[in-house]
């Protein structure tokens, strides 16, 4: 059942509520008694890297940033990496199957979530063929993450096109900070079996990490979606001298993923084979304090083997259909940061990229198709006054067969006092079409001969990139005497030239195609609260309230009202996340998380699903041995009433699950 929020239906009311809330805190800040302990002004403030590529304390950041640190990661009880992002205000996580996930900000996503940029240690893991991220294939375990910085809103000025709805920057721990050997095992409902081994150490100036993992699960109870994944990853950090450092990373994964639905000719029961690999090398040189450059190269590779035959639908003909493809990305980037003075800092850089894709099933291309990109970017921080900071940024990108794109950003941060900051920001961004959107060519073919019989997808136009304009008014309160941080944001986003999947009524067989059609307006208000009343207790709250309207063509050419789709349900009006934890005197840690998401209409092959409610509990106890230490945890997921909700597909029904997690560290 859909909840109605009549008081919030008008966008003007959103602005009134948000401005009222932000203004009330600002007035209190200006009127507050300024007699505070001296140590308050010298206490640590979280520093982020993702907003501009400059190290900035949160009050100086030109964007809304949510930081998921080790405390939150451990308290969450998350088994899957994607579940951590439920903690971010305005974010949605969907399970396409038990091992395939989609993560979006402000909805409007299908299973590929093409508008989100995701980085691991500075390497983009965005798939150029279909878009989005294959989360289960990444050679990364939750235990290796130091923190996750999430930019809530467009940030193409810093990270380029596809940083359209936001940026997820995953920063892993340095190997020198990790125990020599770590072994972790997870067992539980849904056939979950996970074994993770990590070996870390130092040899002279080299710090290294070698990780191995096996992950198996049976997915949803009523779905054909068993999976297994095996991967390894290696990282090395080498300090050449006092000025130069090298980072080297590589990894590889492969696995089997079951998929499909009963009596579905286009998505029958089947098993796919997925391979993934990457290599990364970065050289960093420090020329002087505040003067540093880096040169980075990386390569990503992905292969999905997914095809099947069908002797019944077109009997007596035996036909085949497939979704398999290969994709890879080569990227090189130079970056230089320079402090002109304590009041003026600059980071700038140049980059080049080649994306490639091929697939006889999806593109009718056995050879690599390629798309080159060249870019230049810069972000300038200028402290106009002790209490006023200006951030200016932009990126210019040139893609093959596309016009050049410029994504600007301007932000003003007004520090009312040492604890309260106001932020005004405007930016625009683009989302480049994927290979699939630009060059889709899929047919039902005669088995063996590969003779096309029925066109399923065919793109016939040179698509424009999607375009977004975003404006926000933000407030950040950093009340260190109470351990409280409060982040509020009032925003307006307008997406234009949307890339729409439509039925081509004029083409033989009426295949699906992609065109630019429609716009989407999102007005909203977000709150992020973090409270650490003591070193052993923590509370996090994420809250997002949105009003959405827009439409686009569903069948082309449109001649009837039903040939259009309304987009108001693409974004859930309300999402809430609450996470709390406490460590007792006897060493037992208790944490609990609650997630709420209003009903949503997932795009693409997703369904309209009702309200999602999920409640998790984690109980853990640490112990020590002679030369080792460990921890045992009992994790309850999706407990409590009203917990049998649908996820992405109406067939994906969540039930309660229990997991046992045990880990050992040797030093």
Short mmCIF file of C-alpha atoms in Angstrom, two decimals, residues 305-575:
data_model
loop_
_atom_site.label_atom_id
_atom_site.label_comp_id
_atom_site.label_asym_id
_atom_site.label_seq_id
_atom_site.Cartn_x
_atom_site.Cartn_y
_atom_site.Cartn_z
CA UNK A 305 28.84 -15.68 -20.81
CA UNK A 306 25.04 -15.74 -21.01
CA UNK A 307 23.11 -17.41 -23.85
CA UNK A 308 20.48 -20.14 -24.17
CA UNK A 309 18.48 -22.09 -26.76
CA UNK A 310 14.71 -22.49 -26.94
CA UNK A 311 13.19 -25.32 -29.04
CA UNK A 312 9.57 -24.58 -28.04
CA UNK A 313 8.60 -20.92 -28.57
CA UNK A 314 9.25 -20.95 -32.33
CA UNK A 315 8.75 -24.72 -32.86
CA UNK A 316 9.71 -26.50 -35.01
CA UNK A 317 12.62 -24.03 -35.15
CA UNK A 318 15.30 -24.23 -32.46
CA UNK A 319 16.21 -20.63 -31.62
CA UNK A 320 18.70 -18.94 -29.32
CA UNK A 321 19.03 -15.65 -27.46
CA UNK A 322 21.85 -14.22 -25.39
CA UNK A 323 22.94 -11.36 -23.15
CA UNK A 324 26.66 -12.12 -23.03
CA UNK A 325 29.37 -9.53 -23.69
CA UNK A 326 32.94 -8.49 -22.95
CA UNK A 327 34.07 -5.03 -21.87
CA UNK A 328 37.27 -3.36 -20.78
CA UNK A 329 38.60 0.06 -19.85
CA UNK A 330 42.10 1.55 -20.11
CA UNK A 331 42.62 4.81 -18.21
CA UNK A 332 45.61 7.07 -17.57
CA UNK A 333 45.50 10.27 -15.51
CA UNK A 334 47.90 12.96 -14.32
CA UNK A 335 46.96 15.06 -11.28
CA UNK A 336 48.75 17.98 -9.62
CA UNK A 337 47.78 19.79 -6.42
CA UNK A 338 49.40 23.04 -5.38
CA UNK A 339 48.94 25.41 -2.44
CA UNK A 340 49.54 28.99 -3.57
CA UNK A 341 48.99 30.23 -0.02
CA UNK A 342 47.00 29.20 3.07
CA UNK A 343 44.02 30.92 1.42
CA UNK A 344 44.31 29.54 -2.13
CA UNK A 345 44.71 25.95 -3.31
CA UNK A 346 44.39 24.30 -6.70
CA UNK A 347 44.16 20.77 -8.05
CA UNK A 348 44.17 20.15 -11.80
CA UNK A 349 44.79 17.28 -14.14
CA UNK A 350 44.60 15.63 -17.56
CA UNK A 351 43.34 12.19 -18.47
CA UNK A 352 42.65 9.83 -21.35
CA UNK A 353 40.51 6.72 -21.52
CA UNK A 354 39.62 3.98 -23.97
CA UNK A 355 36.45 1.97 -23.38
CA UNK A 356 35.85 -1.20 -25.39
CA UNK A 357 32.98 -3.66 -25.72
CA UNK A 358 31.98 -6.56 -27.91
CA UNK A 359 29.34 -9.27 -28.02
CA UNK A 360 27.79 -11.35 -30.80
CA UNK A 361 24.58 -11.63 -28.76
CA UNK A 362 24.19 -8.01 -27.66
CA UNK A 363 25.95 -5.94 -30.34
CA UNK A 364 26.37 -8.37 -33.26
CA UNK A 365 30.06 -7.47 -32.97
CA UNK A 366 32.75 -10.11 -32.60
CA UNK A 367 35.43 -7.42 -32.72
CA UNK A 368 36.04 -4.72 -30.14
CA UNK A 369 34.08 -1.48 -30.49
CA UNK A 370 35.96 1.40 -28.91
CA UNK A 371 35.25 4.88 -27.54
CA UNK A 372 38.04 7.27 -26.57
CA UNK A 373 37.69 10.04 -24.02
CA UNK A 374 40.03 12.94 -23.23
CA UNK A 375 39.54 15.19 -20.22
CA UNK A 376 40.91 18.17 -18.34
CA UNK A 377 39.76 19.18 -14.88
CA UNK A 378 40.47 21.67 -12.14
CA UNK A 379 39.18 22.69 -8.71
CA UNK A 380 40.17 25.96 -7.04
CA UNK A 381 39.65 26.64 -3.35
CA UNK A 382 39.79 30.32 -2.31
CA UNK A 383 39.29 31.50 1.26
CA UNK A 384 37.85 34.95 0.62
CA UNK A 385 37.56 35.64 4.35
CA UNK A 386 38.14 33.70 7.55
CA UNK A 387 34.49 32.71 7.46
CA UNK A 388 33.85 32.56 3.70
CA UNK A 389 35.18 29.90 1.33
CA UNK A 390 34.71 29.73 -2.44
CA UNK A 391 35.09 26.49 -4.41
CA UNK A 392 35.20 26.65 -8.21
CA UNK A 393 35.55 23.53 -10.33
CA UNK A 394 34.98 22.10 -13.75
CA UNK A 395 35.80 19.26 -16.12
CA UNK A 396 35.88 19.28 -19.91
CA UNK A 397 35.47 15.91 -21.65
CA UNK A 398 35.60 14.96 -25.32
CA UNK A 399 34.24 11.59 -26.42
CA UNK A 400 34.41 9.99 -29.85
CA UNK A 401 31.38 10.89 -32.00
CA UNK A 402 30.00 13.22 -29.31
CA UNK A 403 30.18 16.94 -28.70
CA UNK A 404 32.51 18.17 -25.98
CA UNK A 405 31.02 18.36 -22.48
CA UNK A 406 31.79 20.88 -19.74
CA UNK A 407 30.56 20.26 -16.18
CA UNK A 408 30.97 23.29 -13.87
CA UNK A 409 30.57 23.63 -10.10
CA UNK A 410 30.49 26.66 -7.81
CA UNK A 411 29.96 26.62 -4.05
CA UNK A 412 30.12 29.13 -1.21
CA UNK A 413 30.63 27.97 2.38
CA UNK A 414 29.80 30.48 5.12
CA UNK A 415 31.13 29.54 8.55
CA UNK A 416 28.81 31.12 11.10
CA UNK A 417 31.13 30.02 13.90
CA UNK A 418 33.46 27.08 14.61
CA UNK A 419 30.49 24.69 14.81
CA UNK A 420 28.00 25.86 12.17
CA UNK A 421 28.45 26.22 8.41
CA UNK A 422 26.04 27.12 5.60
CA UNK A 423 26.69 25.98 2.03
CA UNK A 424 25.20 27.16 -1.28
CA UNK A 425 26.06 25.05 -4.33
CA UNK A 426 25.20 24.88 -8.01
CA UNK A 427 26.47 22.32 -10.52
CA UNK A 428 25.62 20.49 -13.71
CA UNK A 429 26.67 17.09 -15.04
CA UNK A 430 26.27 14.70 -17.95
CA UNK A 431 25.75 10.96 -18.23
CA UNK A 432 27.32 9.47 -21.33
CA UNK A 433 25.27 6.68 -23.02
CA UNK A 434 26.67 3.20 -22.49
CA UNK A 435 27.70 0.98 -25.40
CA UNK A 436 24.42 -0.93 -24.95
CA UNK A 437 22.30 2.22 -25.15
CA UNK A 438 24.23 3.58 -28.15
CA UNK A 439 24.77 0.36 -30.13
CA UNK A 440 22.29 -2.28 -28.91
CA UNK A 441 21.60 -4.90 -31.60
CA UNK A 442 20.05 -8.08 -30.22
CA UNK A 443 17.98 -10.68 -32.06
CA UNK A 444 16.43 -14.07 -31.58
CA UNK A 445 18.55 -16.22 -33.94
CA UNK A 446 18.44 -19.65 -35.47
CA UNK A 447 20.52 -21.92 -33.26
CA UNK A 448 23.88 -22.73 -34.82
CA UNK A 449 23.48 -20.62 -37.96
CA UNK A 450 22.97 -17.38 -35.95
CA UNK A 451 20.49 -16.19 -38.60
CA UNK A 452 18.37 -13.34 -37.13
CA UNK A 453 14.68 -14.17 -36.89
CA UNK A 454 13.23 -11.50 -34.60
CA UNK A 455 14.79 -8.18 -33.56
CA UNK A 456 14.60 -7.65 -29.78
CA UNK A 457 16.71 -4.46 -29.30
CA UNK A 458 18.07 -2.05 -31.89
CA UNK A 459 19.40 1.50 -31.38
CA UNK A 460 19.13 3.63 -34.53
CA UNK A 461 20.06 7.15 -33.35
CA UNK A 462 23.17 8.88 -32.03
CA UNK A 463 22.04 9.54 -28.47
CA UNK A 464 22.71 12.74 -26.58
CA UNK A 465 24.09 12.43 -23.06
CA UNK A 466 21.64 12.95 -20.22
CA UNK A 467 21.99 16.32 -18.50
CA UNK A 468 21.31 17.35 -14.90
CA UNK A 469 21.25 20.70 -13.12
CA UNK A 470 21.46 20.69 -9.33
CA UNK A 471 21.13 23.41 -6.72
CA UNK A 472 21.37 22.92 -2.98
CA UNK A 473 21.35 24.81 0.28
CA UNK A 474 23.17 22.92 3.01
CA UNK A 475 23.93 23.18 6.69
CA UNK A 476 26.62 21.38 8.69
CA UNK A 477 26.69 21.46 12.47
CA UNK A 478 29.75 20.00 14.14
CA UNK A 479 29.07 19.99 17.91
CA UNK A 480 32.20 18.30 19.18
CA UNK A 481 31.49 18.86 22.86
CA UNK A 482 28.56 16.45 22.53
CA UNK A 483 30.02 14.25 19.75
CA UNK A 484 27.23 15.28 17.37
CA UNK A 485 27.45 16.04 13.62
CA UNK A 486 24.33 17.20 11.78
CA UNK A 487 24.19 17.53 7.98
CA UNK A 488 21.05 18.95 6.35
CA UNK A 489 20.50 19.57 2.67
CA UNK A 490 17.68 21.14 0.67
CA UNK A 491 17.98 20.46 -3.05
CA UNK A 492 16.45 20.75 -6.49
CA UNK A 493 17.53 18.55 -9.40
CA UNK A 494 16.29 18.62 -12.99
CA UNK A 495 17.26 15.88 -15.45
CA UNK A 496 16.87 16.61 -19.17
CA UNK A 497 17.38 14.63 -22.40
CA UNK A 498 16.70 11.42 -20.48
CA UNK A 499 17.72 8.22 -22.24
CA UNK A 500 14.49 6.22 -22.48
CA UNK A 501 13.94 2.58 -23.37
CA UNK A 502 10.96 2.59 -25.72
CA UNK A 503 9.00 0.21 -27.92
CA UNK A 504 9.60 1.09 -31.58
CA UNK A 505 6.12 0.76 -33.07
CA UNK A 506 7.31 1.67 -36.57
CA UNK A 507 10.01 -1.01 -36.88
CA UNK A 508 9.39 -4.60 -38.03
CA UNK A 509 8.72 -6.79 -34.98
CA UNK A 510 8.47 -3.66 -32.80
CA UNK A 511 11.81 -4.09 -30.97
CA UNK A 512 12.94 -1.98 -28.05
CA UNK A 513 15.21 0.94 -28.76
CA UNK A 514 16.72 3.94 -26.96
CA UNK A 515 15.90 7.59 -27.59
CA UNK A 516 16.29 10.89 -25.74
CA UNK A 517 12.93 11.66 -24.19
CA UNK A 518 11.53 13.28 -21.09
CA UNK A 519 12.61 15.19 -18.03
CA UNK A 520 12.50 14.56 -14.30
CA UNK A 521 12.34 17.09 -11.47
CA UNK A 522 13.29 16.11 -7.92
CA UNK A 523 12.85 18.41 -4.93
CA UNK A 524 13.95 17.13 -1.57
CA UNK A 525 15.28 17.50 1.92
CA UNK A 526 17.91 15.23 3.51
CA UNK A 527 19.30 14.83 6.99
CA UNK A 528 22.39 12.95 8.09
CA UNK A 529 23.06 12.74 11.83
CA UNK A 530 25.99 11.10 13.61
CA UNK A 531 26.21 11.08 17.41
CA UNK A 532 29.08 9.53 19.39
CA UNK A 533 28.13 10.17 23.04
CA UNK A 534 31.09 8.04 24.17
CA UNK A 535 33.92 6.02 22.58
CA UNK A 536 31.75 2.91 23.03
CA UNK A 537 28.43 4.22 21.68
CA UNK A 538 27.30 5.50 18.29
CA UNK A 539 24.05 6.57 16.62
CA UNK A 540 23.56 7.33 12.91
CA UNK A 541 20.35 8.54 11.27
CA UNK A 542 19.74 9.08 7.56
CA UNK A 543 16.52 10.70 6.32
CA UNK A 544 15.36 11.70 2.85
CA UNK A 545 12.08 13.27 1.76
CA UNK A 546 11.44 13.91 -1.95
CA UNK A 547 8.81 15.13 -4.36
CA UNK A 548 9.21 13.98 -7.96
CA UNK A 549 7.44 14.70 -11.22
CA UNK A 550 8.17 14.04 -14.88
CA UNK A 551 7.28 11.89 -17.87
CA UNK A 552 8.82 10.35 -20.97
CA UNK A 553 7.83 8.38 -24.04
CA UNK A 554 7.21 4.65 -23.55
CA UNK A 555 6.15 3.72 -27.10
CA UNK A 556 7.43 5.52 -30.20
CA UNK A 557 5.98 7.29 -32.06
CA UNK A 558 3.47 8.22 -29.35
CA UNK A 559 -0.13 8.57 -30.52
CA UNK A 560 -2.07 7.69 -27.35
CA UNK A 561 -1.83 8.81 -23.71
CA UNK A 562 -0.74 5.31 -22.68
CA UNK A 563 2.32 5.69 -24.91
CA UNK A 564 3.84 7.86 -22.15
CA UNK A 565 5.12 6.78 -18.73
CA UNK A 566 4.84 8.89 -15.62
CA UNK A 567 8.00 9.07 -13.52
CA UNK A 568 6.67 10.22 -10.13
CA UNK A 569 7.17 6.76 -8.57
CA UNK A 570 10.74 6.35 -9.81
CA UNK A 571 11.94 7.99 -6.57
CA UNK A 572 10.60 6.79 -3.18
CA UNK A 573 9.10 9.78 -1.32
CA UNK A 574 10.61 8.73 2.00
CA UNK A 575 13.70 6.73 2.99
#
